PDB file of C-alpha atoms in Angstrom:
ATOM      1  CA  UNK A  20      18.420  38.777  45.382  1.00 49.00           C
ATOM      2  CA  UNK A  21      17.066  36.348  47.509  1.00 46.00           C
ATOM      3  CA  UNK A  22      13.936  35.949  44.782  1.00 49.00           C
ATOM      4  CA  UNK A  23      16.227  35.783  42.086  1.00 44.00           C
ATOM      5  CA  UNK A  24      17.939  32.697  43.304  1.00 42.00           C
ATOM      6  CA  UNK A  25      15.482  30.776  43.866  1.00 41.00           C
ATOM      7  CA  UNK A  26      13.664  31.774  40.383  1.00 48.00           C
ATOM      8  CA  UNK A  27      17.066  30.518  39.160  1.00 41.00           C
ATOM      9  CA  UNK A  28      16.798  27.362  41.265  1.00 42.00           C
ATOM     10  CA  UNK A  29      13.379  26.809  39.694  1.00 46.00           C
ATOM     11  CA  UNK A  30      14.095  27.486  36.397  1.00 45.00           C
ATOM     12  CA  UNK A  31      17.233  24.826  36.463  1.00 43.00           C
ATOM     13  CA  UNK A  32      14.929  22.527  37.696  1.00 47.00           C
ATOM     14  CA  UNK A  33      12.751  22.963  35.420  1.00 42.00           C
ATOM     15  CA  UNK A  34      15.200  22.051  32.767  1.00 43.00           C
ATOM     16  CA  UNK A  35      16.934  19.172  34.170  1.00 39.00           C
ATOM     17  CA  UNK A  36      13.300  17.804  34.359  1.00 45.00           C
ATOM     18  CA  UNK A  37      12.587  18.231  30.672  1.00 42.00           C
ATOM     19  CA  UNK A  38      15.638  17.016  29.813  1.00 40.00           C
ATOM     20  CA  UNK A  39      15.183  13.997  32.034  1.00 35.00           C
ATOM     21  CA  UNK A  40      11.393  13.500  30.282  1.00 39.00           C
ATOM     22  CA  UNK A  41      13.006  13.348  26.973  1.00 43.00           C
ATOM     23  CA  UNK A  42      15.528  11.191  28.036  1.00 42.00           C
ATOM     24  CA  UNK A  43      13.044   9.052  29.781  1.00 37.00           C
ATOM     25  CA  UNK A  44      11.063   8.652  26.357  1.00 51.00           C
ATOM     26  CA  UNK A  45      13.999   8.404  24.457  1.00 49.00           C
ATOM     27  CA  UNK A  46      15.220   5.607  26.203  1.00 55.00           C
ATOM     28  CA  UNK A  47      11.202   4.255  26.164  1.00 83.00           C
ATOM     29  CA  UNK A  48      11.074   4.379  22.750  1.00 92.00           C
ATOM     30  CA  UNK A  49      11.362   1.057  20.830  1.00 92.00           C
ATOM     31  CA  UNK A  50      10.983  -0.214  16.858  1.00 96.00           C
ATOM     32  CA  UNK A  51      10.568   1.706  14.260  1.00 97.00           C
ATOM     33  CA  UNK A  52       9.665   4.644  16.824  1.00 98.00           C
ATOM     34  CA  UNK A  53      13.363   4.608  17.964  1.00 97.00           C
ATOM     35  CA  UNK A  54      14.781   4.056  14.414  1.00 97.00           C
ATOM     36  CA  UNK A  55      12.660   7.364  12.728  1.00 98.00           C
ATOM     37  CA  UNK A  56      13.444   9.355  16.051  1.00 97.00           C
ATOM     38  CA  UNK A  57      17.197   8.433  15.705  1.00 97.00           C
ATOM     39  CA  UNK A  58      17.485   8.821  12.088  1.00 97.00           C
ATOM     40  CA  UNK A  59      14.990  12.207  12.272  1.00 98.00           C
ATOM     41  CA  UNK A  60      13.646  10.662   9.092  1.00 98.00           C
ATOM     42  CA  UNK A  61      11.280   7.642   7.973  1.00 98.00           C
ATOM     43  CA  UNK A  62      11.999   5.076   4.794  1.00 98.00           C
ATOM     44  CA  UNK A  63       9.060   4.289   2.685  1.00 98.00           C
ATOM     45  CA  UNK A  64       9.022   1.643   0.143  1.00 98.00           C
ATOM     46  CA  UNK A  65       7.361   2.750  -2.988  1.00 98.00           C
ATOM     47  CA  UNK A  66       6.328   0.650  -6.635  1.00 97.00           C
ATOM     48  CA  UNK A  67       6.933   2.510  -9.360  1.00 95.00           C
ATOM     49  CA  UNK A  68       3.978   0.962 -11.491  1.00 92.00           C
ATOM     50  CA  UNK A  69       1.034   0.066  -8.981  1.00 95.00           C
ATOM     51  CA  UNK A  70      -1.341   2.702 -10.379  1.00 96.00           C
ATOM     52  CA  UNK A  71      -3.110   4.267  -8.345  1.00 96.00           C
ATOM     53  CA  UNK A  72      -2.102   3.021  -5.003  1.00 98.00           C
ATOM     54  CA  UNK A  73       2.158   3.686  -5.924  1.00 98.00           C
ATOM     55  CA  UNK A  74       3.603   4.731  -9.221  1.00 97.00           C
ATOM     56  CA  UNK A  75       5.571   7.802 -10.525  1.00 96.00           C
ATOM     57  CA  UNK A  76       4.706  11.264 -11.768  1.00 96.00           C
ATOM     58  CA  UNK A  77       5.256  12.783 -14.955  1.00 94.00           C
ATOM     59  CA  UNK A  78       8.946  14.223 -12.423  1.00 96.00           C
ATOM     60  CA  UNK A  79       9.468  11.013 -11.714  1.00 96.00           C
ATOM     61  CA  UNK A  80       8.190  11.234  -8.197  1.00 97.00           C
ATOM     62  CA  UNK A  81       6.206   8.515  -5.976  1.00 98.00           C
ATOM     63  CA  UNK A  82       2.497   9.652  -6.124  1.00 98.00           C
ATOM     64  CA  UNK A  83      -0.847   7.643  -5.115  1.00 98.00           C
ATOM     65  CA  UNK A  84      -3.736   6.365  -2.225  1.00 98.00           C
ATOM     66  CA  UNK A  85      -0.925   4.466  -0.619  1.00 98.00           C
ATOM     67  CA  UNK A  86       1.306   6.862  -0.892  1.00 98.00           C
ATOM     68  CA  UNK A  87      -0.855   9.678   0.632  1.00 98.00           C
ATOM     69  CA  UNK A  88      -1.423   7.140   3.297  1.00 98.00           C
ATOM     70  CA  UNK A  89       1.950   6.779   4.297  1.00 98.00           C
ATOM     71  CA  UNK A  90       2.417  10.263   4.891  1.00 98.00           C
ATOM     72  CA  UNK A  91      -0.324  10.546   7.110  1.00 98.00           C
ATOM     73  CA  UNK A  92       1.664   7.841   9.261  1.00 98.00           C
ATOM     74  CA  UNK A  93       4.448   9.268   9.170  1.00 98.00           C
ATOM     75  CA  UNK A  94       2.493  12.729  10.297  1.00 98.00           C
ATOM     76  CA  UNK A  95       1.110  10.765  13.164  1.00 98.00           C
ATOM     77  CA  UNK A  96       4.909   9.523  14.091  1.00 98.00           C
ATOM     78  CA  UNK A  97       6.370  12.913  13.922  1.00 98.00           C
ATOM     79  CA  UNK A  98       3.336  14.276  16.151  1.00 98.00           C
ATOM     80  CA  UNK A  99       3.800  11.663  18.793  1.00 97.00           C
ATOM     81  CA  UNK A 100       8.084  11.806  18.964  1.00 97.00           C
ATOM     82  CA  UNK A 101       7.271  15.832  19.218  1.00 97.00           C
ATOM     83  CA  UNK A 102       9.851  16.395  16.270  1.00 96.00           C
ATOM     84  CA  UNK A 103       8.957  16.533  11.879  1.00 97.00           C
ATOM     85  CA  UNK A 104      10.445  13.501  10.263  1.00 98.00           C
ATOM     86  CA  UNK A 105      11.843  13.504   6.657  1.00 98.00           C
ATOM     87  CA  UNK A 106      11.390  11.187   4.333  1.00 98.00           C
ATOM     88  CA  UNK A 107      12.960   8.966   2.586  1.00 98.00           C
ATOM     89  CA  UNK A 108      12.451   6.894  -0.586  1.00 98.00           C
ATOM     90  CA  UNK A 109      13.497   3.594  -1.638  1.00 98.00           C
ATOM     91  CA  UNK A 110      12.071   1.635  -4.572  1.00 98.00           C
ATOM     92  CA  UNK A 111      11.142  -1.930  -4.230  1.00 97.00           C
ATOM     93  CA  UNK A 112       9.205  -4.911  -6.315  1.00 95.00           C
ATOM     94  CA  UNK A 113       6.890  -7.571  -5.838  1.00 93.00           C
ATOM     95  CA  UNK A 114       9.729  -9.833  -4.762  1.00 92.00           C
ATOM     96  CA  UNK A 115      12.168  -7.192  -2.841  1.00 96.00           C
ATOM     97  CA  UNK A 116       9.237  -5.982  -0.700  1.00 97.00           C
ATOM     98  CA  UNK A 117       9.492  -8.153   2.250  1.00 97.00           C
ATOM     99  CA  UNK A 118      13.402  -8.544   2.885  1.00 97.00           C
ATOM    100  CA  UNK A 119      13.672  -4.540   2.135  1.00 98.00           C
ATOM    101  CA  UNK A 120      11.138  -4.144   5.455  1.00 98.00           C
ATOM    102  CA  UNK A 121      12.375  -7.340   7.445  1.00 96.00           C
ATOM    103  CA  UNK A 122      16.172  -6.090   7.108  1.00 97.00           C
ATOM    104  CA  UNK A 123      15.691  -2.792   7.921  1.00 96.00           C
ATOM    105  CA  UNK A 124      15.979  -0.965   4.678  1.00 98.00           C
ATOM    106  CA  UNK A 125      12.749   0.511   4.408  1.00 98.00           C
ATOM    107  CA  UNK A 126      10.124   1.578   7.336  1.00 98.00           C
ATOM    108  CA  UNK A 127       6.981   1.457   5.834  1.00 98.00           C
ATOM    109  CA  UNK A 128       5.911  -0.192   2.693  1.00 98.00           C
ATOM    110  CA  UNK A 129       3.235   1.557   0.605  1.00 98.00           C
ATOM    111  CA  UNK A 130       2.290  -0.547  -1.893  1.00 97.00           C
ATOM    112  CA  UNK A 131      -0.907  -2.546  -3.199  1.00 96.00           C
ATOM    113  CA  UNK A 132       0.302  -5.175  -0.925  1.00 97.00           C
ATOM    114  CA  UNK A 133      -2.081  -8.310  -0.284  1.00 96.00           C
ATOM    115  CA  UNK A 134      -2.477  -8.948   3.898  1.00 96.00           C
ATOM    116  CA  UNK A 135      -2.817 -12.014   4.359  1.00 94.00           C
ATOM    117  CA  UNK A 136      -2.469 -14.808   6.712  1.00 93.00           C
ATOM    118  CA  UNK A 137       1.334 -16.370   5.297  1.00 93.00           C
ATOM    119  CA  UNK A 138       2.389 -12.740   4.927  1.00 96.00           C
ATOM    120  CA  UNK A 139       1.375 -11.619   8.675  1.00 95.00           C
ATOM    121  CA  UNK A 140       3.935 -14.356   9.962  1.00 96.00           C
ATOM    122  CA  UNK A 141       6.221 -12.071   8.734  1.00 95.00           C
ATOM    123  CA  UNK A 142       5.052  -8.772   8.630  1.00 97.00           C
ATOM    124  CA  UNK A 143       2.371  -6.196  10.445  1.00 98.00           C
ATOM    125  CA  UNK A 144      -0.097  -4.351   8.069  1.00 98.00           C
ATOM    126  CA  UNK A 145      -2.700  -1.142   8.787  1.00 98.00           C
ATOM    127  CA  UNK A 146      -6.544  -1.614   8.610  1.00 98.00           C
ATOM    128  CA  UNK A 147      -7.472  -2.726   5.087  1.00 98.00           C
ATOM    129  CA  UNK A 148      -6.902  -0.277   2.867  1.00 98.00           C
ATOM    130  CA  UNK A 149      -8.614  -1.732  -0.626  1.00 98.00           C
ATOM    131  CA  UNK A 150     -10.178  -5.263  -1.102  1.00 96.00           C
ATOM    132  CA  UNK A 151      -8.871  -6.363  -4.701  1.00 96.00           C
ATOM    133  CA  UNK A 152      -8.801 -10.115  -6.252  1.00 95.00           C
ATOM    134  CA  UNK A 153      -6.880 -11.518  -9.037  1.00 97.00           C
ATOM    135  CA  UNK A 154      -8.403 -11.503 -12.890  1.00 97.00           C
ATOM    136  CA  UNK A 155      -7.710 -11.931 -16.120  1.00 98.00           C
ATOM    137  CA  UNK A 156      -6.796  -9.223 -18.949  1.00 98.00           C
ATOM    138  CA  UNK A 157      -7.178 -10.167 -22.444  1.00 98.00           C
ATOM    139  CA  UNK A 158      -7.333  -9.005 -25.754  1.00 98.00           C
ATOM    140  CA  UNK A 159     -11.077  -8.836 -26.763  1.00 97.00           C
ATOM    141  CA  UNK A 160     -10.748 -10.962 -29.578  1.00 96.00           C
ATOM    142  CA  UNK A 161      -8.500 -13.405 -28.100  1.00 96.00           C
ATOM    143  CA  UNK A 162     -11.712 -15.772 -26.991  1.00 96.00           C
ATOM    144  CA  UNK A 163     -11.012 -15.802 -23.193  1.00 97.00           C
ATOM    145  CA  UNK A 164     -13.798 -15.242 -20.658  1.00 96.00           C
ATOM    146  CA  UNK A 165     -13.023 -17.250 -17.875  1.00 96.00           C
ATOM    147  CA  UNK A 166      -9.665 -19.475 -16.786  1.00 96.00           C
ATOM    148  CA  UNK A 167     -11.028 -22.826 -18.348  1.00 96.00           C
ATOM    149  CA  UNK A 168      -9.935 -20.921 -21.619  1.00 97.00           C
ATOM    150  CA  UNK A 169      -6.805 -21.055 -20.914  1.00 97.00           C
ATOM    151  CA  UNK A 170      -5.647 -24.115 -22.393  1.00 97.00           C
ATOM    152  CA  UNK A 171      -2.762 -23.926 -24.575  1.00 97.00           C
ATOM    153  CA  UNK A 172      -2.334 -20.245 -23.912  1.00 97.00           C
ATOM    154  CA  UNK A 173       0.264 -18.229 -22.225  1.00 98.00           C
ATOM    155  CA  UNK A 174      -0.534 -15.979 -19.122  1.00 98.00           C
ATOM    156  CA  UNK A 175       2.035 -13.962 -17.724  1.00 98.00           C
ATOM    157  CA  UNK A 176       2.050 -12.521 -13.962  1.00 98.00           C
ATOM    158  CA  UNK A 177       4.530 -10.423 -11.531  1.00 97.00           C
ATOM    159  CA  UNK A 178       6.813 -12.640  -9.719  1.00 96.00           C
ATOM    160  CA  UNK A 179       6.139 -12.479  -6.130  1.00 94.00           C
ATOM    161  CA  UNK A 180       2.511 -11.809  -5.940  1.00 95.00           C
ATOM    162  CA  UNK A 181      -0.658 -13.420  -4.773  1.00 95.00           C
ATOM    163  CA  UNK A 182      -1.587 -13.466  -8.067  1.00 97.00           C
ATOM    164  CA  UNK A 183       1.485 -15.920  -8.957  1.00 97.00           C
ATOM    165  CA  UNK A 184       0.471 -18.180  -5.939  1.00 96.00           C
ATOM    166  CA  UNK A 185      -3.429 -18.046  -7.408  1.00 97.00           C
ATOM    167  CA  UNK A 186      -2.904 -18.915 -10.851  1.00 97.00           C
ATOM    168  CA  UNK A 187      -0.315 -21.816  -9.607  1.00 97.00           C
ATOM    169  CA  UNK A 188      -3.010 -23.015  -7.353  1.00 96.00           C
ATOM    170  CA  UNK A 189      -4.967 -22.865 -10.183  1.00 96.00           C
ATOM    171  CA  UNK A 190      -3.180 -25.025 -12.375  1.00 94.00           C
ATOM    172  CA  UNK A 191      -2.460 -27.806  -9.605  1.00 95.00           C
ATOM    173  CA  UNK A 192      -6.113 -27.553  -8.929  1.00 95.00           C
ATOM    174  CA  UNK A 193      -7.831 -27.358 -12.517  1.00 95.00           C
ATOM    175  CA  UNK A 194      -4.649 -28.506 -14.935  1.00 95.00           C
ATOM    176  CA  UNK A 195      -5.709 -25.870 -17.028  1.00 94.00           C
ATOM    177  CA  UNK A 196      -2.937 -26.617 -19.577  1.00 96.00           C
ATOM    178  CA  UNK A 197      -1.415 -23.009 -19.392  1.00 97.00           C
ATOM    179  CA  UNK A 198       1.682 -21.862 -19.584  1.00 97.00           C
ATOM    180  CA  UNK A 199       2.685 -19.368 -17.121  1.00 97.00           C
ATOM    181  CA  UNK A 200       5.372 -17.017 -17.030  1.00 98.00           C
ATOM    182  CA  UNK A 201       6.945 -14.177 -14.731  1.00 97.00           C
ATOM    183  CA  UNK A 202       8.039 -10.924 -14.734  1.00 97.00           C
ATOM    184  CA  UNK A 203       9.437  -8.451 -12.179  1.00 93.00           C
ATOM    185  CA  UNK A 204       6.905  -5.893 -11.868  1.00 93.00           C
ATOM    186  CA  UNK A 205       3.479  -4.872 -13.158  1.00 95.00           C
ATOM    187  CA  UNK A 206       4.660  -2.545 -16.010  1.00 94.00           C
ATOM    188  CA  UNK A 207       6.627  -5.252 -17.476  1.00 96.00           C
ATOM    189  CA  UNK A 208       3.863  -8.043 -17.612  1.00 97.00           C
ATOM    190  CA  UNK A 209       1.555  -5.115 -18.885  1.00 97.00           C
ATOM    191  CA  UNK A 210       4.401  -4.980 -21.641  1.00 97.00           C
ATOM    192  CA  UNK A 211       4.787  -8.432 -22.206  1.00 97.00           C
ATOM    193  CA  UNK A 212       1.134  -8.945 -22.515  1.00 98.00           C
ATOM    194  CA  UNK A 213       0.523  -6.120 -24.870  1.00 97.00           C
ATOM    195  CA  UNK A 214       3.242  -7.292 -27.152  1.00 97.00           C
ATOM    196  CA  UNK A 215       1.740 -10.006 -28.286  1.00 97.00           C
ATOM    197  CA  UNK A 216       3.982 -12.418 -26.015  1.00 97.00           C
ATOM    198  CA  UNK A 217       1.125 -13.701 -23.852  1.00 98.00           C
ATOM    199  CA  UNK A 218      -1.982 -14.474 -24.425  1.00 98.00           C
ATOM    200  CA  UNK A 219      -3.912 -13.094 -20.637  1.00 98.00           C
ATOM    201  CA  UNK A 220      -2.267 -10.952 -17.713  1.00 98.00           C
ATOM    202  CA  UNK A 221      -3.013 -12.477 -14.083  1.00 98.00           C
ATOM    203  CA  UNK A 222      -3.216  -9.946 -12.044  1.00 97.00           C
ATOM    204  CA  UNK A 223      -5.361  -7.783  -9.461  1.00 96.00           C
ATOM    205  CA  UNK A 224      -8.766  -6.575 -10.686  1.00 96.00           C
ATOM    206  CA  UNK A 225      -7.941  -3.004 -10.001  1.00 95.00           C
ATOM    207  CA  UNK A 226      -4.371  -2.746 -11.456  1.00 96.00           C
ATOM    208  CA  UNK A 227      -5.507  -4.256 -14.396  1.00 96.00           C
ATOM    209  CA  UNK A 228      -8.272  -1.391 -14.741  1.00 94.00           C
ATOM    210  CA  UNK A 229      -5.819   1.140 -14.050  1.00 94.00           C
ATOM    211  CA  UNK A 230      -3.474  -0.062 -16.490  1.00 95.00           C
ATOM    212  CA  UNK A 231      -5.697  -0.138 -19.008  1.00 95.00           C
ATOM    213  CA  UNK A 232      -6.910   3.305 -18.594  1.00 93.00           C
ATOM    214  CA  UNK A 233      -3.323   4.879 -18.607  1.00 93.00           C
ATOM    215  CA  UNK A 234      -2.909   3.193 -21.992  1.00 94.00           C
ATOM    216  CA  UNK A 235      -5.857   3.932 -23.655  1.00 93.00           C
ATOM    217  CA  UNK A 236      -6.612   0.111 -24.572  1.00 95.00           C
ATOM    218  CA  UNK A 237     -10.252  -0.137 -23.036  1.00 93.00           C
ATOM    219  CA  UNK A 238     -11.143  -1.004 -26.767  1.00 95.00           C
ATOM    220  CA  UNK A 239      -8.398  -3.376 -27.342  1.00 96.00           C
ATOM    221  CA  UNK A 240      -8.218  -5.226 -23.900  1.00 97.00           C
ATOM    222  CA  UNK A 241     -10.140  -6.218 -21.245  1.00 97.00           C
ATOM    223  CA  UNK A 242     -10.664  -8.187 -17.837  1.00 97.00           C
ATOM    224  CA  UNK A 243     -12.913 -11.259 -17.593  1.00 96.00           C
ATOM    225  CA  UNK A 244     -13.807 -13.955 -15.359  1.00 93.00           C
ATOM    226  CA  UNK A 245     -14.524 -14.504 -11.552  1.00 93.00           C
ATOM    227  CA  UNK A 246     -12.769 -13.540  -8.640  1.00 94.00           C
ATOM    228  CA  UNK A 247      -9.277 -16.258  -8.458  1.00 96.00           C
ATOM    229  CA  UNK A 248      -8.127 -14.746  -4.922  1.00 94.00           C
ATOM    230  CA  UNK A 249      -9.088 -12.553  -2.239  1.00 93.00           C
ATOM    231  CA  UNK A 250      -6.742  -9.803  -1.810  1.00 95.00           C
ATOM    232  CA  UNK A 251      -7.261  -7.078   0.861  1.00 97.00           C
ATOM    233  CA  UNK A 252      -4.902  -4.797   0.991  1.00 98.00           C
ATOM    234  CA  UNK A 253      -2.510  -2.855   3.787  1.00 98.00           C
ATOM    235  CA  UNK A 254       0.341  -0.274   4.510  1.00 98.00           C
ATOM    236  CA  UNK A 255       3.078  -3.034   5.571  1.00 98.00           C
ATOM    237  CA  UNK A 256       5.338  -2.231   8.547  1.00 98.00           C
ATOM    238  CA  UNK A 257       7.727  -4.562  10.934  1.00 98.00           C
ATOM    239  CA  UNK A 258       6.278  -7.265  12.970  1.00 96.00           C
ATOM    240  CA  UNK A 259       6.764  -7.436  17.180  1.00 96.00           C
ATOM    241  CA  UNK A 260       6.282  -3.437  17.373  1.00 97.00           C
ATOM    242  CA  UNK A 261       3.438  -2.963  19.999  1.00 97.00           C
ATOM    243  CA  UNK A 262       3.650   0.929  19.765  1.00 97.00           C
ATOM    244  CA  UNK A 263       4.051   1.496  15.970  1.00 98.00           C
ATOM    245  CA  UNK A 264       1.220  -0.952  15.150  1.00 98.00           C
ATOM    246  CA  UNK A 265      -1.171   1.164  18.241  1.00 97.00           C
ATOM    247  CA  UNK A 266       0.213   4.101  16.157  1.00 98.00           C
ATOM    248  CA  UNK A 267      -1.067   3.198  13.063  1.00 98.00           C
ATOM    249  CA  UNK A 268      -4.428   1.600  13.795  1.00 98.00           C
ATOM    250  CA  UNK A 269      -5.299   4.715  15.903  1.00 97.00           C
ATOM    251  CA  UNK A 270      -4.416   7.290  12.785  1.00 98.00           C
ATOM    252  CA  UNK A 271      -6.489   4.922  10.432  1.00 98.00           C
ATOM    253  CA  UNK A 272      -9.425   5.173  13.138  1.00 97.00           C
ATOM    254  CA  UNK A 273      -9.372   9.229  13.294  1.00 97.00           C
ATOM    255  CA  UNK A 274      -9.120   9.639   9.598  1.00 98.00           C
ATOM    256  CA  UNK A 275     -12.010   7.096   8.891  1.00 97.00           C
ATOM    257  CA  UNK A 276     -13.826   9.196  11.795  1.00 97.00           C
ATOM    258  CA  UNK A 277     -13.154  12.632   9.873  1.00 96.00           C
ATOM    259  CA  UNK A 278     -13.880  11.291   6.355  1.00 96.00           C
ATOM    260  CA  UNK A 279     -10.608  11.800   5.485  1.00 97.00           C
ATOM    261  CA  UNK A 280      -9.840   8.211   4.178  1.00 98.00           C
ATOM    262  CA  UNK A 281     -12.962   8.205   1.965  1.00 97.00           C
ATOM    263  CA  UNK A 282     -11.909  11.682   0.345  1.00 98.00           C
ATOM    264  CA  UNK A 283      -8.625  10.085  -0.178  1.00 98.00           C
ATOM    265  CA  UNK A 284     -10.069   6.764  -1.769  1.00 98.00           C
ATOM    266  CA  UNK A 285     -12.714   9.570  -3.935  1.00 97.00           C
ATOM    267  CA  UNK A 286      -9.532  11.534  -4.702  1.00 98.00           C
ATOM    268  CA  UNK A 287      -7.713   8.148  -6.283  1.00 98.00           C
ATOM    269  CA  UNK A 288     -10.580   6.243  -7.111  1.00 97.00           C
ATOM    270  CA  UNK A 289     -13.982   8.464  -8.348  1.00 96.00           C
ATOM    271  CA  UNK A 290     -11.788  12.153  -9.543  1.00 96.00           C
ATOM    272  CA  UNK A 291      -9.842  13.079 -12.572  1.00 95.00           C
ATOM    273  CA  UNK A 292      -6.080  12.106 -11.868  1.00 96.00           C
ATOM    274  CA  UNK A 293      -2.566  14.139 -12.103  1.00 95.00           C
ATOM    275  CA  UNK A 294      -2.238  12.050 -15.433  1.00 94.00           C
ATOM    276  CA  UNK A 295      -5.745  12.922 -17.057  1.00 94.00           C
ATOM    277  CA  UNK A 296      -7.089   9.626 -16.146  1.00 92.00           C
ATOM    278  CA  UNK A 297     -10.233   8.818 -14.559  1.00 91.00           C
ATOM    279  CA  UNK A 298     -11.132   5.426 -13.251  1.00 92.00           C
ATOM    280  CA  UNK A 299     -14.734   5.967 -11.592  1.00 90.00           C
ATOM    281  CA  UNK A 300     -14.308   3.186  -9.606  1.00 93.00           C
ATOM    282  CA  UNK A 301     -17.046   3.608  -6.337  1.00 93.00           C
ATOM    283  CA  UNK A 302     -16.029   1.981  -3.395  1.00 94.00           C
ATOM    284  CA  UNK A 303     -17.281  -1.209  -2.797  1.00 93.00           C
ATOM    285  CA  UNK A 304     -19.700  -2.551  -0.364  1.00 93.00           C
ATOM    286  CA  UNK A 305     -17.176  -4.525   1.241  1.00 94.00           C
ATOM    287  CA  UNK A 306     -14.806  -1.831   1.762  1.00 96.00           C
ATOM    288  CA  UNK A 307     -17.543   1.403   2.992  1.00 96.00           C
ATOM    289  CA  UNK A 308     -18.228  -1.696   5.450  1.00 96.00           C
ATOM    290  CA  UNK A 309     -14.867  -1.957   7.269  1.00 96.00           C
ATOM    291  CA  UNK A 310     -14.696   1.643   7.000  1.00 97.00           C
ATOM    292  CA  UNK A 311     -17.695   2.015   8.737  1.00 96.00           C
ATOM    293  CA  UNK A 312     -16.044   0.108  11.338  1.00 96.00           C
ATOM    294  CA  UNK A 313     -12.671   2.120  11.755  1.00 96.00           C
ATOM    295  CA  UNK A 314     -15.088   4.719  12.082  1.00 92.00           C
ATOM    296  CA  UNK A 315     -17.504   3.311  14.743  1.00 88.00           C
ATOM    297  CA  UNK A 316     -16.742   4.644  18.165  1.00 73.00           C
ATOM    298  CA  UNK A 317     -16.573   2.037  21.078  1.00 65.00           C
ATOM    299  CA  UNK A 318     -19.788   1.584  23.472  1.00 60.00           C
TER     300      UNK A 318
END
């Protein structure tokens, strides 16, 4: 009897000491932690047309190399509160992005979203994910090559981007005598530009490769010129969240270590895609370089 009570005694213990560990964390945890332990279930913020980073499925669902991404965070989150988390999807645009993530609405924002010094006032972003830079796409007998053949003619761009800011910098800069006008997202510039209603599309080198390869136009349209912005990308999350942000640069570390995030560039980037298309796009010096760095283990 005597051995029975006081397994008893130990075993109550025992629980009203986990119990008091997971309240202890609970009550430790803080940002977006908290909110996806709370809510048992993380928000990402998807685009519907940046192929291949975020963009829908032939079902209508969120595929791409951000996208894969963001589950792996979200992996790493549900390992580290000790419970799965489901997800959630909301879409957002070039302009909706930041307010979505700053008000709470989404978690994590898995986009092709530039990181850059204006933007980190206001938000916290992963290890660079892709290092892309704005162009322009033109028809191939439109006479284009570079922007100082842009007088007179029309180039349209996605409202909100860097791209925007570039080519207005541009024109204060140059007076290039364009006219520039704006859309929402990427698939309606593409639109507008292949309709005949502008004359170039502003807009990241990459996108504008992609988009051309889901349409079939590489011997209609193409992309010209130099580099008009530097544009490294990131996985976007809140600012002020010590923990989430250790979070995230420690998963990006241990899949750069295992490979992982080059497969999952190769899988994007290099491979056949769920569409049919193929970019063969090898990663860039730049890139393998910062890689190499996630990857490097401290002295």
């Amino acid at each position: 009897m005597r051995r029975l009570f006081v397994g008893l005694i130990a075993m109550f213990g025992y629980l009203v000491g986990t119990a008091v560990s997971a309240q202890t964390q609970s009550n430790a945890l803080t940002g977006t932690l908290k909110k996806a332990r709370d809510a048992g279930a993380v928000t990402i913020g998807y685009r519907e047309a940046s192929f291949t980073f975020s963009y829908l499925d032939a079902r209508r669902e969120p595929i791409g190399y951000s996208i894969d991404l963001c589950r792996l965070i979200v992996d790493a989150m549900s390992d580290e509160l000790g419970r799965e988390l489901q997800l959630k999807w909301v879409p957002v645009t070039s302009a909706s992005r930041f307010d979505a993530l700053t008000k709470g609405e989404i978690d994590l924002e898995c986009g092709s979203t530039t990181q850059n010094r204006e933007r980190q006032a206001i938000a916290s972003f992963s290890p660079v994910i892709f290092v892309a830079g704005t162009k322009l796409m033109v028809r191939k007998d439109a006479g284009i090559r570079s922007f100082r053949d842009l007088n007179g003619k029309t180039v349209v761009v996605t409202a909100g981007t860097t791209n925007e800011k570039a080519m207005n910098d541009l024109q204060a800069r140059f007076k290039t005598g364009a006219t520039l006008v704006t859309t929402p997202d990427h698939d309606q510039s593409f639109a507008q530009f292949m309709a005949g209603k502008a004359d170039a599309y502003a807009g990241d080198d990459i996108l504008l490769y992609g988009m051309i390869a889901r349409a079939n136009a590489e011997d209609k349209v193409m992309v010209v010129g130099d580099f008009l912005s530097y544009d490294p990308y990131g996985i976007m999350f809140r600012r002020d969240d010590p923990a989430m942000a250790a979070l995230v640069d420690k998963m990006f570390r241990t899949i750069a270590e295992s490979r992982e995030l080059e497969h999952s560039y190769n899988r994007w980037f290099m491979h056949k895609l769920p569409g049919g298309e193929r970019l063969r796009l090898p990663m860039s010096a730049q890139l393998e370089s910062i890689f190499g760095t996630l990857s490097a283990k401290p002295d």
